[in-house]
Tab-separated table of C-alpha atoms in Angstrom:
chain	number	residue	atom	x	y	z
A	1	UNK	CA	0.000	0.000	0.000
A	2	UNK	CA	1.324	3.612	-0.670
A	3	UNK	CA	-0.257	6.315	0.975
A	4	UNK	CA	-0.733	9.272	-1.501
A	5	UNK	CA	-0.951	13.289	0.406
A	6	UNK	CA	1.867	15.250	-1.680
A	7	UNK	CA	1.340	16.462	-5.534
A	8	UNK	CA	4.980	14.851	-6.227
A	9	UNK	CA	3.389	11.418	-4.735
A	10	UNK	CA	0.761	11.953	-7.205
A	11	UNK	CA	2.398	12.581	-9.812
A	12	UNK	CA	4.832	9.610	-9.493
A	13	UNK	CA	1.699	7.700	-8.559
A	14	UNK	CA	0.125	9.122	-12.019
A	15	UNK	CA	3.362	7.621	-13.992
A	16	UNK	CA	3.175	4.171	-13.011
A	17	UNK	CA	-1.353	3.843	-13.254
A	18	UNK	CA	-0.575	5.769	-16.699
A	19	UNK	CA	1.303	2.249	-17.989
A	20	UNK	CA	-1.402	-0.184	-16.987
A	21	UNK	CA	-4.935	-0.645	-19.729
A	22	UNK	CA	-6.863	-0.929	-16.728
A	23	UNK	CA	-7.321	0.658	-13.366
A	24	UNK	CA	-9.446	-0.570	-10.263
A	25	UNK	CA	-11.388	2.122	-8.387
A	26	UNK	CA	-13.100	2.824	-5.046
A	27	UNK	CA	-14.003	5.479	-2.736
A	28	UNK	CA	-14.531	5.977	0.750
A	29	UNK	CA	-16.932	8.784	2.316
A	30	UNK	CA	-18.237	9.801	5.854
A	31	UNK	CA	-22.141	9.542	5.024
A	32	UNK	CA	-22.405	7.669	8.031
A	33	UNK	CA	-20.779	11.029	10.476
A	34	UNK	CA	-21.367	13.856	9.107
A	35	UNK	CA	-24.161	15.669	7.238
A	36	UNK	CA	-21.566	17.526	4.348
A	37	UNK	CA	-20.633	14.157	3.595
A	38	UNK	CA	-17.108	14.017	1.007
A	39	UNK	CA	-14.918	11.529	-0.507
A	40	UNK	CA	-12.187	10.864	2.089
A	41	UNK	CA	-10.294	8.476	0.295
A	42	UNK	CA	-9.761	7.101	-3.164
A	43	UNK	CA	-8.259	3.539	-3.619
A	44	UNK	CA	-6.305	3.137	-7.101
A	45	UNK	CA	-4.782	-0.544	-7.911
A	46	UNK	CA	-2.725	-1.839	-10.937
A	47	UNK	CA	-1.004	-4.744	-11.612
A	48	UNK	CA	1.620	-4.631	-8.824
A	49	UNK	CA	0.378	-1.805	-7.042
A	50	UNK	CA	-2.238	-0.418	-4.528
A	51	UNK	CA	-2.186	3.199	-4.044
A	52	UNK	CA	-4.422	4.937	-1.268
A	53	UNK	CA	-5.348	9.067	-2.135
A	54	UNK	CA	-6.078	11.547	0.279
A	55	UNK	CA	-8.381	14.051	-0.948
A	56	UNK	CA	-8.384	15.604	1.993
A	57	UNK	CA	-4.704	16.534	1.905
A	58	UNK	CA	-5.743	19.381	-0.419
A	59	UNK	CA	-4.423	17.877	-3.661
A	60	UNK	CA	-4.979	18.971	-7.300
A	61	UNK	CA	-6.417	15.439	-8.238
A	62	UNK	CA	-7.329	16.962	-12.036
A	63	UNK	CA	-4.945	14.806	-13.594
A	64	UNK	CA	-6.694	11.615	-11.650
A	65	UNK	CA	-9.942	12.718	-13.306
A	66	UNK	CA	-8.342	13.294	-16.855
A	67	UNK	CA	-7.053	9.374	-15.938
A	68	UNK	CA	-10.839	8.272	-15.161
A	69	UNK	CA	-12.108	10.292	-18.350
A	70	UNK	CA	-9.621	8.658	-20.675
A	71	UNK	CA	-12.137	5.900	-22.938
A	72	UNK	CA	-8.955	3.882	-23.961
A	73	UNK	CA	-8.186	3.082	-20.388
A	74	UNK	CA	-10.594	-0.034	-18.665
A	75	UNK	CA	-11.596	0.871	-15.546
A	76	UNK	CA	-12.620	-1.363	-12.253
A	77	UNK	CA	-15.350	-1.008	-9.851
A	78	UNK	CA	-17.836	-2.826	-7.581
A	79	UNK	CA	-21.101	-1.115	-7.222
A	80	UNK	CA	-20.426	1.767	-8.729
A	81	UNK	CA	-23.177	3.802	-8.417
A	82	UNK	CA	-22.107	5.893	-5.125
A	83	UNK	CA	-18.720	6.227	-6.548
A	84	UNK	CA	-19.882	7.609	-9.614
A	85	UNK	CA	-22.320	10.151	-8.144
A	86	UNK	CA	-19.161	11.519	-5.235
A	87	UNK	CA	-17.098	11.431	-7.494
A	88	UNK	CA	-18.455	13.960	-10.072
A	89	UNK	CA	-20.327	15.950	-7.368
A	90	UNK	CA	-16.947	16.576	-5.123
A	91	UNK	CA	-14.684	17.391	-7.942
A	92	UNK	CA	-16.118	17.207	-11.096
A	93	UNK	CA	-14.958	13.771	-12.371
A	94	UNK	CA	-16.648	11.089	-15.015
A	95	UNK	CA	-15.812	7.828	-15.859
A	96	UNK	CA	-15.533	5.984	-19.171
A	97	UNK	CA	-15.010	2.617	-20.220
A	98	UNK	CA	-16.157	1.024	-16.573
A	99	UNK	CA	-16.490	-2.364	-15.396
A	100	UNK	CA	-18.739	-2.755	-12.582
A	101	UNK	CA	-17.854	-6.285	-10.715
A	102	UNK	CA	-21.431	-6.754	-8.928
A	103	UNK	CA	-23.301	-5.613	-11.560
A	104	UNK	CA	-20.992	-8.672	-14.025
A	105	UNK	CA	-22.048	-11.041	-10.824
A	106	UNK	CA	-25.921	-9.937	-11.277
A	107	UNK	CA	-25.815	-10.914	-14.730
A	108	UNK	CA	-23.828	-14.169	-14.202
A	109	UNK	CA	-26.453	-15.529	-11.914
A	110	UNK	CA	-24.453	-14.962	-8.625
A	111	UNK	CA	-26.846	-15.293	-5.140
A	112	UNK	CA	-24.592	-13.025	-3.395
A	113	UNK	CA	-22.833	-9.989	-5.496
A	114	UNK	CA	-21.328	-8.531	-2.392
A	115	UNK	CA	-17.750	-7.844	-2.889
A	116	UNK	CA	-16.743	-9.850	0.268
A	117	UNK	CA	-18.696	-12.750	-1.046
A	118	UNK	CA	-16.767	-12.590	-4.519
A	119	UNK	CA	-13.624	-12.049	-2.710
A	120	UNK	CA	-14.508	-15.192	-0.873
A	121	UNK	CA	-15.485	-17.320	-3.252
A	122	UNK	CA	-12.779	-16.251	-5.576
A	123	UNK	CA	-9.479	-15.825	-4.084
A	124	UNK	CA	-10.146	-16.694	-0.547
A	125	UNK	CA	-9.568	-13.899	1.091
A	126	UNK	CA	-11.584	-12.639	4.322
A	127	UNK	CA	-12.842	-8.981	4.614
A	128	UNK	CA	-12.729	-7.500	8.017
A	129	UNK	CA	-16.630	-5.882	7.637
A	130	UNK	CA	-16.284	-4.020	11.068
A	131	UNK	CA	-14.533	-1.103	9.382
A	132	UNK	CA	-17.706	-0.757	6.563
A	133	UNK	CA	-18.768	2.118	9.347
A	134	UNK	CA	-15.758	3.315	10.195
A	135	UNK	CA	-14.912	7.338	10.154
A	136	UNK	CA	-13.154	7.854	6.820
A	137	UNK	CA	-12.295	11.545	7.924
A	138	UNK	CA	-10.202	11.015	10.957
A	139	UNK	CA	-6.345	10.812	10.370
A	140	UNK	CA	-4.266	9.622	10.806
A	141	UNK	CA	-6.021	6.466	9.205
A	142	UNK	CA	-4.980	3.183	11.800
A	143	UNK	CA	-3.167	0.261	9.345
A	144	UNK	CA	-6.427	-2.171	9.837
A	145	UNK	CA	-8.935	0.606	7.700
A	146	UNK	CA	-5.234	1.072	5.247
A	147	UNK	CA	-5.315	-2.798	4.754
A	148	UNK	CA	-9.467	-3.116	4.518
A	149	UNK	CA	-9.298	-0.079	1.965
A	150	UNK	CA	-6.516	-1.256	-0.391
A	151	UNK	CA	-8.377	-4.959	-0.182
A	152	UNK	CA	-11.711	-3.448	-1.921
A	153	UNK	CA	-9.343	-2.362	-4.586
A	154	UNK	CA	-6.526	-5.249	-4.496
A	155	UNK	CA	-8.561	-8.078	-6.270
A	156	UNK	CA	-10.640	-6.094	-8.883
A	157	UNK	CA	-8.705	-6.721	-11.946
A	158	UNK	CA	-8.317	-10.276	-11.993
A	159	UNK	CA	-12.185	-10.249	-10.478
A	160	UNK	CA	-12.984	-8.580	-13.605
A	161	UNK	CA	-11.290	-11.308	-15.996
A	162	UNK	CA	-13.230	-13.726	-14.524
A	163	UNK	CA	-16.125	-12.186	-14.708
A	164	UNK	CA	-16.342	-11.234	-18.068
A	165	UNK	CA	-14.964	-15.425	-18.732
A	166	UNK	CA	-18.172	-16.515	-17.393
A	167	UNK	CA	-20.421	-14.178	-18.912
A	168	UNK	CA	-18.520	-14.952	-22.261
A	169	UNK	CA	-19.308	-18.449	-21.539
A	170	UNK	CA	-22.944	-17.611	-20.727
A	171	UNK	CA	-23.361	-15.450	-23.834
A	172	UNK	CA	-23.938	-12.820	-21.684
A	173	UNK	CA	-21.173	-10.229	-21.877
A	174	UNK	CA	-22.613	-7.700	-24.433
A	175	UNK	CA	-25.257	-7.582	-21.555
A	176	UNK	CA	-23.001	-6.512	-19.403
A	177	UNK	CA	-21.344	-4.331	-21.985
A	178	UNK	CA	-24.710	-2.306	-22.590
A	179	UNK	CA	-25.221	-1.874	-18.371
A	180	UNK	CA	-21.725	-0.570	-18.392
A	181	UNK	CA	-22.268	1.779	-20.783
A	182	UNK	CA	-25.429	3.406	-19.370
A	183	UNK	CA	-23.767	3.718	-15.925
A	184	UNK	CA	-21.619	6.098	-17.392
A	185	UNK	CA	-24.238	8.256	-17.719
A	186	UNK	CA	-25.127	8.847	-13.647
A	187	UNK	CA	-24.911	11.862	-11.934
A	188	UNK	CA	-24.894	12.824	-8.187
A	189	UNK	CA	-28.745	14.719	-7.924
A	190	UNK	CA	-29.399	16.837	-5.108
A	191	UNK	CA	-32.328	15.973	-2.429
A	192	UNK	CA	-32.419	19.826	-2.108
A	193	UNK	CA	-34.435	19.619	-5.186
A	194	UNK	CA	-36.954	17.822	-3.813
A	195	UNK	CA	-40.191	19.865	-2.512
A	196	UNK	CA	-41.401	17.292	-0.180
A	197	UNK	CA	-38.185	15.017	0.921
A	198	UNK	CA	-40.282	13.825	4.212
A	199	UNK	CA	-42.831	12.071	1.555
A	200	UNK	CA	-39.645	9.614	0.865
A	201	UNK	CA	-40.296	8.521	4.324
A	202	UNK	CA	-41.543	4.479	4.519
A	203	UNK	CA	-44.340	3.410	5.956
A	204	UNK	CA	-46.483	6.929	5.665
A	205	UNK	CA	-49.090	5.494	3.720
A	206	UNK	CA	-50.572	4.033	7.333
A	207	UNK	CA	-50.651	8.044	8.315
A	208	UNK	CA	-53.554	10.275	8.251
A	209	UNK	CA	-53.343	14.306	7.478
A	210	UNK	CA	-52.270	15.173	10.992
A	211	UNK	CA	-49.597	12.810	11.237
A	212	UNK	CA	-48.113	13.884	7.830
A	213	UNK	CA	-48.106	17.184	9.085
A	214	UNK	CA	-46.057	16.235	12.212
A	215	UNK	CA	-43.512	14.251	9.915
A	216	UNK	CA	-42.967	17.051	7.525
A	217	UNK	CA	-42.138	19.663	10.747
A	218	UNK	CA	-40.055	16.557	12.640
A	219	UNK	CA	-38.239	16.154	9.155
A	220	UNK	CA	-37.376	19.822	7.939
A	221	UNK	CA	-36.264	20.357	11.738
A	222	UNK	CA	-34.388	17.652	12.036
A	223	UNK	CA	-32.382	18.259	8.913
A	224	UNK	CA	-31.599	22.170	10.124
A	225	UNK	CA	-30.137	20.591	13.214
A	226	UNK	CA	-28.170	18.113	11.314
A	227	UNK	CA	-26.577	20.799	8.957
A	228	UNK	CA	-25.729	22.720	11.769
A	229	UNK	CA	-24.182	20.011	13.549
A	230	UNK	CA	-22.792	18.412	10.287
A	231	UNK	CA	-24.398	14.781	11.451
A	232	UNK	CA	-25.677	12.614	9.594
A	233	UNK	CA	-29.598	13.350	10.218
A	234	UNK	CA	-30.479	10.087	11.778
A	235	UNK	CA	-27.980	10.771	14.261
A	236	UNK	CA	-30.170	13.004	15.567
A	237	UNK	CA	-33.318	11.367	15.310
A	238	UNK	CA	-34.129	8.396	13.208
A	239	UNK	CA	-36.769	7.841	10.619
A	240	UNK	CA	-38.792	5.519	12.768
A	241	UNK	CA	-38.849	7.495	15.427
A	242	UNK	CA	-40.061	10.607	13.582
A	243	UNK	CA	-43.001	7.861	12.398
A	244	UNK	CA	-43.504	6.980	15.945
A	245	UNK	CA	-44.006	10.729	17.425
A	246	UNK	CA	-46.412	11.419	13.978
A	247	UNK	CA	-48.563	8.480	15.136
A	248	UNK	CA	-48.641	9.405	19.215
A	249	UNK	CA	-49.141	12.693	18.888
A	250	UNK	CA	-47.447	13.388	22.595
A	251	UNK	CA	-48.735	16.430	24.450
A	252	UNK	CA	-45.948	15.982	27.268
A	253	UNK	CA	-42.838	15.227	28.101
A	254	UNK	CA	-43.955	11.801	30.136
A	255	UNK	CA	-46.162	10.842	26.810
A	256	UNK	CA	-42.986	11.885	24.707
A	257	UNK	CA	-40.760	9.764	26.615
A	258	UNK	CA	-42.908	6.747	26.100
A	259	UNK	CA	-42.233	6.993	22.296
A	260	UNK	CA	-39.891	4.257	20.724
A	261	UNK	CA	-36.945	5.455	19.185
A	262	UNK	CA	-36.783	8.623	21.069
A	263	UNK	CA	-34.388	8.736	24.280
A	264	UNK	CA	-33.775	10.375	27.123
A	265	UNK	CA	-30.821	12.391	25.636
A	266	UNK	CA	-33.684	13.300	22.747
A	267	UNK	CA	-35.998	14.109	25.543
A	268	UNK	CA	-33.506	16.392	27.333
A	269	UNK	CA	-31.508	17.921	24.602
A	270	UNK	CA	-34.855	18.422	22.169
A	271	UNK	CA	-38.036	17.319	24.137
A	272	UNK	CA	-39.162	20.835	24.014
A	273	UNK	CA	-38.858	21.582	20.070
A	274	UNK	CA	-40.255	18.268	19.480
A	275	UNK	CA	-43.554	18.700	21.728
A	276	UNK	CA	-43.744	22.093	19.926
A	277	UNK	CA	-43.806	20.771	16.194
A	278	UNK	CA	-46.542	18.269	17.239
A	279	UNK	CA	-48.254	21.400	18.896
A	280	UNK	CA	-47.866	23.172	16.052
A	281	UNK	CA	-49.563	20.399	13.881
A	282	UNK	CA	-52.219	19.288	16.185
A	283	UNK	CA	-53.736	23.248	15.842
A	284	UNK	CA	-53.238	23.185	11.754
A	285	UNK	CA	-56.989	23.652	10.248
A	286	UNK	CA	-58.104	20.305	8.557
A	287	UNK	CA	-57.906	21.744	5.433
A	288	UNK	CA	-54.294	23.046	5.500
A	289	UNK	CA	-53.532	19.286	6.210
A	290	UNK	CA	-51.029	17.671	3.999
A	291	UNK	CA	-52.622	15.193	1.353
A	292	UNK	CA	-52.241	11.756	1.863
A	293	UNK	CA	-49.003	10.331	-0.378
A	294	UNK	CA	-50.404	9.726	-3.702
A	295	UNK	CA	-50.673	6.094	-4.654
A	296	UNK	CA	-48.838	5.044	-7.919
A	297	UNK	CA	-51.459	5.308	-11.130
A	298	UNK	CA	-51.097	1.854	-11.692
A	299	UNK	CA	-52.135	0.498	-7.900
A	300	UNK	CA	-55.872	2.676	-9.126
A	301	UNK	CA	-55.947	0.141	-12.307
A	302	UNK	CA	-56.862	-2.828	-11.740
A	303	UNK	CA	-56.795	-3.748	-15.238
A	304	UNK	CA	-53.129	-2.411	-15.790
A	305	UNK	CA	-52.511	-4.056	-12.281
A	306	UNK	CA	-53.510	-7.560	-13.607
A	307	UNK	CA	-51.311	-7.139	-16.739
A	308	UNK	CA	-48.495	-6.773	-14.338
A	309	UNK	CA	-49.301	-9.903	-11.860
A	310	UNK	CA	-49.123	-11.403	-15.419
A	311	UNK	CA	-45.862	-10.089	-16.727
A	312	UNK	CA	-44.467	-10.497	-13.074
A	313	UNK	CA	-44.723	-14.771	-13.502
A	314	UNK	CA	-43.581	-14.758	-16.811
A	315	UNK	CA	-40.538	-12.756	-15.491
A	316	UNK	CA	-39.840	-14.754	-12.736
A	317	UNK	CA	-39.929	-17.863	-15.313
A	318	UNK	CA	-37.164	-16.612	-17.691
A	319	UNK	CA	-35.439	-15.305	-14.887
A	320	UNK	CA	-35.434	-19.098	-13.217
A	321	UNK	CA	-34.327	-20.564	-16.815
A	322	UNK	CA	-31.650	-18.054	-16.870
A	323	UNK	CA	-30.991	-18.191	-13.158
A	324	UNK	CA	-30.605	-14.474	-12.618
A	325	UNK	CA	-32.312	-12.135	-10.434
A	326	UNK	CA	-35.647	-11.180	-11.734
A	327	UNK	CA	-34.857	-7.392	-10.866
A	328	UNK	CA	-32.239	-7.013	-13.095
A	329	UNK	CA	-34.194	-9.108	-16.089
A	330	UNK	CA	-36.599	-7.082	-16.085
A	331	UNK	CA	-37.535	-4.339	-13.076
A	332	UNK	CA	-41.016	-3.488	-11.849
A	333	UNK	CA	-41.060	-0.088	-13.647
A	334	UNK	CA	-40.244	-2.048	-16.581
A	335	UNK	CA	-42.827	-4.307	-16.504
A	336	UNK	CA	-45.488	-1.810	-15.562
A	337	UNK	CA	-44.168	0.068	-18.946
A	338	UNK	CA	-44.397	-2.986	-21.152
A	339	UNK	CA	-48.188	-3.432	-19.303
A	340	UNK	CA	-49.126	-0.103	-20.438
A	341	UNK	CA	-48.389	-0.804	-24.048
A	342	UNK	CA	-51.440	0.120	-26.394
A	343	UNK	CA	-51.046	-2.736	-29.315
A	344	UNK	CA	-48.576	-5.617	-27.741
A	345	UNK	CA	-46.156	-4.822	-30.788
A	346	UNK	CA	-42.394	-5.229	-30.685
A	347	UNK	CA	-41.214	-1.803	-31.790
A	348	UNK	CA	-43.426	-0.926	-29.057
A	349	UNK	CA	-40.767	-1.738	-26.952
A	350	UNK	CA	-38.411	0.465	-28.555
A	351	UNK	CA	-39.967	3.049	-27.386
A	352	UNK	CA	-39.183	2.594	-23.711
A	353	UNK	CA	-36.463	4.461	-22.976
A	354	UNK	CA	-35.446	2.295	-19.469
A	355	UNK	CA	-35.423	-1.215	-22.054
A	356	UNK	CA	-31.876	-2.260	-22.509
A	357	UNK	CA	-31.701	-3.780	-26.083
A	358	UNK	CA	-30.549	-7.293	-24.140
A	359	UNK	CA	-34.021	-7.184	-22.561
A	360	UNK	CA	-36.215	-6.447	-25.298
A	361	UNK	CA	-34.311	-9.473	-26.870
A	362	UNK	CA	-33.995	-11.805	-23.996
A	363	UNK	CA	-37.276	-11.296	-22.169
A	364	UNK	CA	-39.364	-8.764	-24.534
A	365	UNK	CA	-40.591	-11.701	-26.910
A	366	UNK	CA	-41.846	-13.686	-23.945
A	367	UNK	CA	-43.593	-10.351	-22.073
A	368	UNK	CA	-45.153	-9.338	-25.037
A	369	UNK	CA	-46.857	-12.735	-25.776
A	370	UNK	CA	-48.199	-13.062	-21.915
A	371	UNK	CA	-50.276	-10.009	-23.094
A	372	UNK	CA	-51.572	-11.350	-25.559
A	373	UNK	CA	-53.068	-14.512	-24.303
């Protein structure tokens, strides 16, 4: 392992990754302690070498992102879809000509796609899983989370040969090919965007209009304490307990304390504000009430929900013959798109935009013909 914090460690890091047709990739963040979470750590193996970045060091990493940019160079991940979105919303960075390891696994029928499980299977190799929720931020980093990170890095090349072996074997690799290809298209999206993040909230469909209204005020205060405290927001109060307080409606500290999920350091540090935010909603006129989450269309056609039930069987029956996961042969918003179809025709299915071409061919024949009959 060689720890990277100087530009001249860089750029003699830069030389030798610049010689190798393929790089593996991973990231490490602090989602899980802070609320401005950032990419602490970027892990960078080649043949012979495992190279460990700190962003934090205040480096010019542009040349690292020309690197990841560069289509003639293969690069190496496993589950890349966090890595993608930190890495172009921290500094900019997008990645081309990617290999995502779980993704290959998906496709080649694996039961478990984890990266431990691969490493496992593959090469033997145990992964220490009690630094998953470690504190990337702190340095210096001890030599156990040094040795975990380089690991999710180490193996990635030659877990990428075999991977694409088997799906060769399977007939399966321009599959993969085509999911590669449209990950390179994901961007990092910001929640701020969203009008209404409480409504993301499970399990609010059980709660009438005076509940909501609690859950939206617990929600947008508990995410103004967590930015001022840079936590992650169920630090300061979890999602279930915000669910639990919506459905008690506590008028007092004894009936507040009661509440699962909420503690006696919630109770001292924030009984007040919470007790206040229920006040507040209890007195809200009926008709000011938040509306009761919106059901999907489909779940209000019965019709269009019977074509689905249908499509859903003859789904899980390719994805049994092909002995993959029926969520990646064919998703639920998939099949409820192929359901809505007006004439059952194949170039129908051209038309849906989230219909990989291996899809329409391996499933799409089969889909379209349950409709029919």
């Amino acid at each position: 392992m060689i720890w990277i914090e100087t530009q001249p460690g860089l750029g003699q890091m830069m030389e030798v990754v610049r010689r190798s047709p393929v790089v593996a990739i991973d990231t490490e963040a602090d989602s899980l302690h802070s609320y401005f979470d950032k990419v602490c750590l970027v892990q960078i193996s080649v043949p012979g070498n495992d190279f460990l970045v700190d962003p934090l060091a205040g480096l010019d990493l542009q040349a690292l992102g020309d690197l990841l940019s560069d289509s003639l160079m293969t690069k190496v991940l496993h589950g890349a879809d966090y890595d993608l979105r930190i890495l172009q919303r921290d500094f900019g960075f997008r990645i081309n000509n990617l290999i995502d390891t779980m993704v290959a696994a998906q496709l080649a029928g694996y039961d478990s796609v984890g990266l431990a499980a691969l490493l496992r299977k593959h090469f033997n190799v145990e992964v220490d899983k009690s630094h998953q929720r470690a504190d990337w931020a702190k340095r210096p980093l001890p030599p156990q989370m040094l040795k975990y990170a380089a690991l999710d890095t180490h193996h990635l090349i030659e877990l990428s040969e075999i991977m694409k072996g088997e799906l060769v074997a399977l007939g399966r690799w321009e599959w993969a090919m085509e999911e590669f290809g449209r990950m390179e298209s994901i961007r990092f999206r910001d929640s701020e965007d969203d009008p209404d993040p409480w409504r993301k909230l499970k399990g609010l469909a059980k709660l009438n209009g005076r509940s909501l209204a609690v859950v939206a005020r617990l929600h947008k205060w508990r995410d103004s304490v967590a930015r001022e405290l840079d936590r992650p927001p169920f630090k300061v109060l979890g999602n279930e307990a915000i669910l639990e307080v919506a459905v008690a409606l506590p008028r007092s500290p004894d009936e507040l304390s009661k509440v699962k999920g909420v503690s006696s350091f919630h109770l001292s540090r924030w009984g007040r504000k919470i007790l206040a935010l229920v006040e507040e909603a209890i007195v809200i006129p009926e008709e000011a009430l938040p509306a009761p989450n919106e059901p999907k269309a489909w779940l209000r056609d019965r019709s269009l929900e019977r074509r689905i039930d249908k499509l859903r069987k003859v789904r899980d029956d390719v994805a049994r013959e092909l002995r993959v996961d029926p969520a990646i042969l064919a998703p639920k918003h998939l099949l409820t798109a192929v359901a809505s179809l007006e004439r059952q025709e194949p170039e129908e299915l051209e038309a849906i935009p989230s219909m990989r071409n291996w899809q329409r061919r391996v499933v799409g024949p089969r889909l379209l013909e349950a409709l029919r009959n």
